[in-house]
């Protein structure tokens, strides 16, 4: 396989990552709003569960008001959870796709003649840097997928749901912009 074919494969990885990055940037505000609403409703549920309504006038007028409000809160929490879970599923699909593309590039790179990887190229990045990028990018997706999953499983107590900045930073770190 030639260096041109390896470069073409690498460009597929970069384009895919850029598309993923763009989709996350476009949905960032919506995701942040959903995360905040989910956390807020869980706090409301916890606070409301401690509230004593038995001796209040509203409780006498509507004896099952507390149960109805708790059910409504649980439904909203579940709705927000499902929205966030769909984002975790999207990240998993992107992670799998990027890992597959990077693996294909690494395999094609093993077939490139060594002399073509070390020859001087004034306008291109060093092959070693590109190979390192192909190694780091899938790990970035894995890290973010696990961070999102952990955040959801811990009900927002561990970590952060989404860190888009790291997806942007890797492109600058490897001089790909």
PDB file of C-alpha atoms in Angstrom:
ATOM      1  CA  UNK A   1       0.000   0.000   0.000  1.00  0.00           C
ATOM      2  CA  UNK A   2       1.269   3.429  -0.829  1.00  0.00           C
ATOM      3  CA  UNK A   3       1.656   6.427   1.382  1.00  0.00           C
ATOM      4  CA  UNK A   4      -1.125   8.091  -0.639  1.00  0.00           C
ATOM      5  CA  UNK A   5      -3.571   5.368   0.339  1.00  0.00           C
ATOM      6  CA  UNK A   6      -2.549   5.695   3.985  1.00  0.00           C
ATOM      7  CA  UNK A   7      -3.054   9.455   3.771  1.00  0.00           C
ATOM      8  CA  UNK A   8      -6.490   8.945   2.203  1.00  0.00           C
ATOM      9  CA  UNK A   9      -7.414   6.601   5.043  1.00  0.00           C
ATOM     10  CA  UNK A  10      -6.181   9.160   7.574  1.00  0.00           C
ATOM     11  CA  UNK A  11      -8.285  11.865   5.919  1.00  0.00           C
ATOM     12  CA  UNK A  12     -11.375   9.659   6.381  1.00  0.00           C
ATOM     13  CA  UNK A  13     -10.609   9.528  10.102  1.00  0.00           C
ATOM     14  CA  UNK A  14     -10.141  13.295  10.294  1.00  0.00           C
ATOM     15  CA  UNK A  15     -13.338  14.030   8.339  1.00  0.00           C
ATOM     16  CA  UNK A  16     -15.329  11.638  10.524  1.00  0.00           C
ATOM     17  CA  UNK A  17     -13.954  13.226  13.685  1.00  0.00           C
ATOM     18  CA  UNK A  18     -14.717  16.726  12.386  1.00  0.00           C
ATOM     19  CA  UNK A  19     -18.302  15.665  11.580  1.00  0.00           C
ATOM     20  CA  UNK A  20     -18.690  14.180  15.064  1.00  0.00           C
ATOM     21  CA  UNK A  21     -17.255  17.318  16.627  1.00  0.00           C
ATOM     22  CA  UNK A  22     -19.635  19.505  14.641  1.00  0.00           C
ATOM     23  CA  UNK A  23     -22.664  17.454  15.680  1.00  0.00           C
ATOM     24  CA  UNK A  24     -21.664  17.739  19.360  1.00  0.00           C
ATOM     25  CA  UNK A  25     -21.101  21.478  19.036  1.00  0.00           C
ATOM     26  CA  UNK A  26     -24.545  21.886  17.478  1.00  0.00           C
ATOM     27  CA  UNK A  27     -26.221  19.942  20.281  1.00  0.00           C
ATOM     28  CA  UNK A  28     -24.067  21.218  23.144  1.00  0.00           C
ATOM     29  CA  UNK A  29     -26.609  23.770  24.412  1.00  0.00           C
ATOM     30  CA  UNK A  30     -29.423  21.225  24.255  1.00  0.00           C
ATOM     31  CA  UNK A  31     -27.328  18.614  26.075  1.00  0.00           C
ATOM     32  CA  UNK A  32     -26.303  21.089  28.768  1.00  0.00           C
ATOM     33  CA  UNK A  33     -29.943  22.151  29.225  1.00  0.00           C
ATOM     34  CA  UNK A  34     -31.049  18.510  29.520  1.00  0.00           C
ATOM     35  CA  UNK A  35     -28.304  17.717  32.043  1.00  0.00           C
ATOM     36  CA  UNK A  36     -29.256  20.747  34.157  1.00  0.00           C
ATOM     37  CA  UNK A  37     -32.970  19.892  34.010  1.00  0.00           C
ATOM     38  CA  UNK A  38     -32.260  16.262  34.962  1.00  0.00           C
ATOM     39  CA  UNK A  39     -30.132  17.303  37.957  1.00  0.00           C
ATOM     40  CA  UNK A  40     -32.697  19.934  38.990  1.00  0.00           C
ATOM     41  CA  UNK A  41     -35.578  17.461  38.909  1.00  0.00           C
ATOM     42  CA  UNK A  42     -33.608  14.909  40.949  1.00  0.00           C
ATOM     43  CA  UNK A  43     -32.922  17.607  43.570  1.00  0.00           C
ATOM     44  CA  UNK A  44     -36.611  18.535  43.579  1.00  0.00           C
ATOM     45  CA  UNK A  45     -37.525  14.873  44.057  1.00  0.00           C
ATOM     46  CA  UNK A  46     -35.114  14.520  46.957  1.00  0.00           C
ATOM     47  CA  UNK A  47     -36.310  17.728  48.602  1.00  0.00           C
ATOM     48  CA  UNK A  48     -39.971  16.923  48.058  1.00  0.00           C
ATOM     49  CA  UNK A  49     -39.595  13.418  49.498  1.00  0.00           C
ATOM     50  CA  UNK A  50     -38.539  15.020  52.794  1.00  0.00           C
ATOM     51  CA  UNK A  51     -41.455  17.452  52.821  1.00  0.00           C
ATOM     52  CA  UNK A  52     -44.234  16.635  55.297  1.00  0.00           C
ATOM     53  CA  UNK A  53     -47.652  17.439  53.862  1.00  0.00           C
ATOM     54  CA  UNK A  54     -49.796  15.372  56.225  1.00  0.00           C
ATOM     55  CA  UNK A  55     -50.812  18.306  58.423  1.00  0.00           C
ATOM     56  CA  UNK A  56     -51.333  20.871  55.653  1.00  0.00           C
ATOM     57  CA  UNK A  57     -54.643  22.110  54.247  1.00  0.00           C
ATOM     58  CA  UNK A  58     -53.641  21.078  50.719  1.00  0.00           C
ATOM     59  CA  UNK A  59     -53.103  17.529  51.907  1.00  0.00           C
ATOM     60  CA  UNK A  60     -56.581  17.440  53.398  1.00  0.00           C
ATOM     61  CA  UNK A  61     -58.104  18.805  50.182  1.00  0.00           C
ATOM     62  CA  UNK A  62     -56.043  16.514  47.942  1.00  0.00           C
ATOM     63  CA  UNK A  63     -54.971  13.461  49.954  1.00  0.00           C
ATOM     64  CA  UNK A  64     -52.882  11.926  47.160  1.00  0.00           C
ATOM     65  CA  UNK A  65     -51.149  15.157  46.038  1.00  0.00           C
ATOM     66  CA  UNK A  66     -47.722  14.119  47.286  1.00  0.00           C
ATOM     67  CA  UNK A  67     -47.849  10.802  45.436  1.00  0.00           C
ATOM     68  CA  UNK A  68     -49.034  12.480  42.228  1.00  0.00           C
ATOM     69  CA  UNK A  69     -46.234  15.054  42.368  1.00  0.00           C
ATOM     70  CA  UNK A  70     -43.643  12.361  43.096  1.00  0.00           C
ATOM     71  CA  UNK A  71     -44.858  10.318  40.119  1.00  0.00           C
ATOM     72  CA  UNK A  72     -44.720  13.380  37.877  1.00  0.00           C
ATOM     73  CA  UNK A  73     -41.158  14.141  39.025  1.00  0.00           C
ATOM     74  CA  UNK A  74     -40.089  10.533  38.411  1.00  0.00           C
ATOM     75  CA  UNK A  75     -41.533  10.642  34.897  1.00  0.00           C
ATOM     76  CA  UNK A  76     -39.673  13.863  34.077  1.00  0.00           C
ATOM     77  CA  UNK A  77     -36.448  12.440  35.518  1.00  0.00           C
ATOM     78  CA  UNK A  78     -36.889   9.311  33.383  1.00  0.00           C
ATOM     79  CA  UNK A  79     -37.597  11.453  30.308  1.00  0.00           C
ATOM     80  CA  UNK A  80     -34.391  13.472  30.782  1.00  0.00           C
ATOM     81  CA  UNK A  81     -32.442  10.294  31.539  1.00  0.00           C
ATOM     82  CA  UNK A  82     -33.599   8.745  28.248  1.00  0.00           C
ATOM     83  CA  UNK A  83     -32.526  11.841  26.314  1.00  0.00           C
ATOM     84  CA  UNK A  84     -29.091  11.691  27.918  1.00  0.00           C
ATOM     85  CA  UNK A  85     -28.867   7.944  27.424  1.00  0.00           C
ATOM     86  CA  UNK A  86     -29.489   8.460  23.697  1.00  0.00           C
ATOM     87  CA  UNK A  87     -26.483  10.823  23.657  1.00  0.00           C
ATOM     88  CA  UNK A  88     -24.382   8.131  25.362  1.00  0.00           C
ATOM     89  CA  UNK A  89     -25.520   5.682  22.671  1.00  0.00           C
ATOM     90  CA  UNK A  90     -24.534   8.191  19.991  1.00  0.00           C
ATOM     91  CA  UNK A  91     -21.080   8.553  21.563  1.00  0.00           C
ATOM     92  CA  UNK A  92     -20.733   4.757  21.642  1.00  0.00           C
ATOM     93  CA  UNK A  93     -21.578   4.530  17.928  1.00  0.00           C
ATOM     94  CA  UNK A  94     -19.091   7.302  17.133  1.00  0.00           C
ATOM     95  CA  UNK A  95     -16.463   5.621  19.319  1.00  0.00           C
ATOM     96  CA  UNK A  96     -16.904   2.331  17.498  1.00  0.00           C
ATOM     97  CA  UNK A  97     -16.785   3.985  14.065  1.00  0.00           C
ATOM     98  CA  UNK A  98     -13.640   6.005  14.835  1.00  0.00           C
ATOM     99  CA  UNK A  99     -11.926   2.969  16.371  1.00  0.00           C
ATOM    100  CA  UNK A 100     -12.678   0.918  13.250  1.00  0.00           C
ATOM    101  CA  UNK A 101     -11.399   3.648  10.910  1.00  0.00           C
ATOM    102  CA  UNK A 102      -8.237   4.137  12.967  1.00  0.00           C
ATOM    103  CA  UNK A 103      -7.599   0.407  13.040  1.00  0.00           C
ATOM    104  CA  UNK A 104      -7.982   0.244   9.267  1.00  0.00           C
ATOM    105  CA  UNK A 105      -5.462   3.082   8.920  1.00  0.00           C
ATOM    106  CA  UNK A 106      -3.020   1.402  11.277  1.00  0.00           C
ATOM    107  CA  UNK A 107      -3.313  -1.838   9.317  1.00  0.00           C
ATOM    108  CA  UNK A 108      -2.808  -0.025   6.024  1.00  0.00           C
ATOM    109  CA  UNK A 109       0.133   1.837   7.556  1.00  0.00           C
ATOM    110  CA  UNK A 110       1.911  -1.420   8.325  1.00  0.00           C
ATOM    111  CA  UNK A 111       1.962  -2.139   4.608  1.00  0.00           C
ATOM    112  CA  UNK A 112       3.552   1.177   3.673  1.00  0.00           C
ATOM    113  CA  UNK A 113       7.147   0.975   2.606  1.00  0.00           C
ATOM    114  CA  UNK A 114       9.394   2.250   5.402  1.00  0.00           C
ATOM    115  CA  UNK A 115      11.381   4.469   3.058  1.00  0.00           C
ATOM    116  CA  UNK A 116       8.227   6.382   2.063  1.00  0.00           C
ATOM    117  CA  UNK A 117       7.374   7.077   5.705  1.00  0.00           C
ATOM    118  CA  UNK A 118      10.735   8.674   6.466  1.00  0.00           C
ATOM    119  CA  UNK A 119      11.334  10.626   3.280  1.00  0.00           C
ATOM    120  CA  UNK A 120      11.388  14.392   3.616  1.00  0.00           C
ATOM    121  CA  UNK A 121       8.058  16.104   2.965  1.00  0.00           C
ATOM    122  CA  UNK A 122       8.103  19.882   3.310  1.00  0.00           C
ATOM    123  CA  UNK A 123       4.364  20.431   3.430  1.00  0.00           C
ATOM    124  CA  UNK A 124       3.180  17.340   5.275  1.00  0.00           C
ATOM    125  CA  UNK A 125       3.167  16.304   8.904  1.00  0.00           C
ATOM    126  CA  UNK A 126       5.609  13.589  10.043  1.00  0.00           C
ATOM    127  CA  UNK A 127       4.251  10.068   9.760  1.00  0.00           C
ATOM    128  CA  UNK A 128       5.058   9.344  13.414  1.00  0.00           C
ATOM    129  CA  UNK A 129       2.806  12.219  14.495  1.00  0.00           C
ATOM    130  CA  UNK A 130      -0.037  10.937  12.328  1.00  0.00           C
ATOM    131  CA  UNK A 131       0.355   7.407  13.667  1.00  0.00           C
ATOM    132  CA  UNK A 132       0.307   8.766  17.212  1.00  0.00           C
ATOM    133  CA  UNK A 133      -2.916  10.650  16.382  1.00  0.00           C
ATOM    134  CA  UNK A 134      -4.469   7.391  15.148  1.00  0.00           C
ATOM    135  CA  UNK A 135      -3.559   5.830  18.486  1.00  0.00           C
ATOM    136  CA  UNK A 136      -4.836   8.695  20.664  1.00  0.00           C
ATOM    137  CA  UNK A 137      -8.123   9.505  18.935  1.00  0.00           C
ATOM    138  CA  UNK A 138      -9.929   6.230  19.755  1.00  0.00           C
ATOM    139  CA  UNK A 139      -8.785   6.530  23.373  1.00  0.00           C
ATOM    140  CA  UNK A 140     -10.306  10.008  23.514  1.00  0.00           C
ATOM    141  CA  UNK A 141     -13.654   8.613  22.363  1.00  0.00           C
ATOM    142  CA  UNK A 142     -13.414   5.717  24.837  1.00  0.00           C
ATOM    143  CA  UNK A 143     -12.610   8.128  27.674  1.00  0.00           C
ATOM    144  CA  UNK A 144     -15.572  10.371  26.837  1.00  0.00           C
ATOM    145  CA  UNK A 145     -17.950   7.452  26.402  1.00  0.00           C
ATOM    146  CA  UNK A 146     -16.979   6.105  29.831  1.00  0.00           C
ATOM    147  CA  UNK A 147     -17.216   9.579  31.403  1.00  0.00           C
ATOM    148  CA  UNK A 148     -20.727  10.035  29.994  1.00  0.00           C
ATOM    149  CA  UNK A 149     -21.806   6.552  31.137  1.00  0.00           C
ATOM    150  CA  UNK A 150     -20.348   7.059  34.602  1.00  0.00           C
ATOM    151  CA  UNK A 151     -22.005  10.449  34.971  1.00  0.00           C
ATOM    152  CA  UNK A 152     -25.379   8.974  34.041  1.00  0.00           C
ATOM    153  CA  UNK A 153     -24.991   5.898  36.276  1.00  0.00           C
ATOM    154  CA  UNK A 154     -23.912   8.036  39.233  1.00  0.00           C
ATOM    155  CA  UNK A 155     -26.915  10.333  38.727  1.00  0.00           C
ATOM    156  CA  UNK A 156     -24.685  13.284  38.061  1.00  0.00           C
ATOM    157  CA  UNK A 157     -22.418  12.942  41.070  1.00  0.00           C
ATOM    158  CA  UNK A 158     -19.236  11.766  39.322  1.00  0.00           C
ATOM    159  CA  UNK A 159     -17.461  13.768  36.667  1.00  0.00           C
ATOM    160  CA  UNK A 160     -18.926  15.650  33.766  1.00  0.00           C
ATOM    161  CA  UNK A 161     -21.396  14.499  31.122  1.00  0.00           C
ATOM    162  CA  UNK A 162     -19.683  15.891  28.048  1.00  0.00           C
ATOM    163  CA  UNK A 163     -16.347  17.611  27.378  1.00  0.00           C
ATOM    164  CA  UNK A 164     -16.418  18.872  23.801  1.00  0.00           C
ATOM    165  CA  UNK A 165     -13.257  20.940  24.267  1.00  0.00           C
ATOM    166  CA  UNK A 166     -11.038  17.832  24.267  1.00  0.00           C
ATOM    167  CA  UNK A 167     -12.446  16.816  20.870  1.00  0.00           C
ATOM    168  CA  UNK A 168     -11.450  20.206  19.530  1.00  0.00           C
ATOM    169  CA  UNK A 169      -8.081  20.295  21.297  1.00  0.00           C
ATOM    170  CA  UNK A 170      -6.803  17.045  19.780  1.00  0.00           C
ATOM    171  CA  UNK A 171      -7.002  18.556  16.302  1.00  0.00           C
ATOM    172  CA  UNK A 172      -4.848  21.490  17.380  1.00  0.00           C
ATOM    173  CA  UNK A 173      -2.503  19.276  19.399  1.00  0.00           C
ATOM    174  CA  UNK A 174      -1.670  17.244  16.280  1.00  0.00           C
ATOM    175  CA  UNK A 175      -1.532  20.285  13.981  1.00  0.00           C
ATOM    176  CA  UNK A 176      -4.461  19.033  11.928  1.00  0.00           C
ATOM    177  CA  UNK A 177      -6.028  22.486  11.569  1.00  0.00           C
TER     178      UNK A 177
END
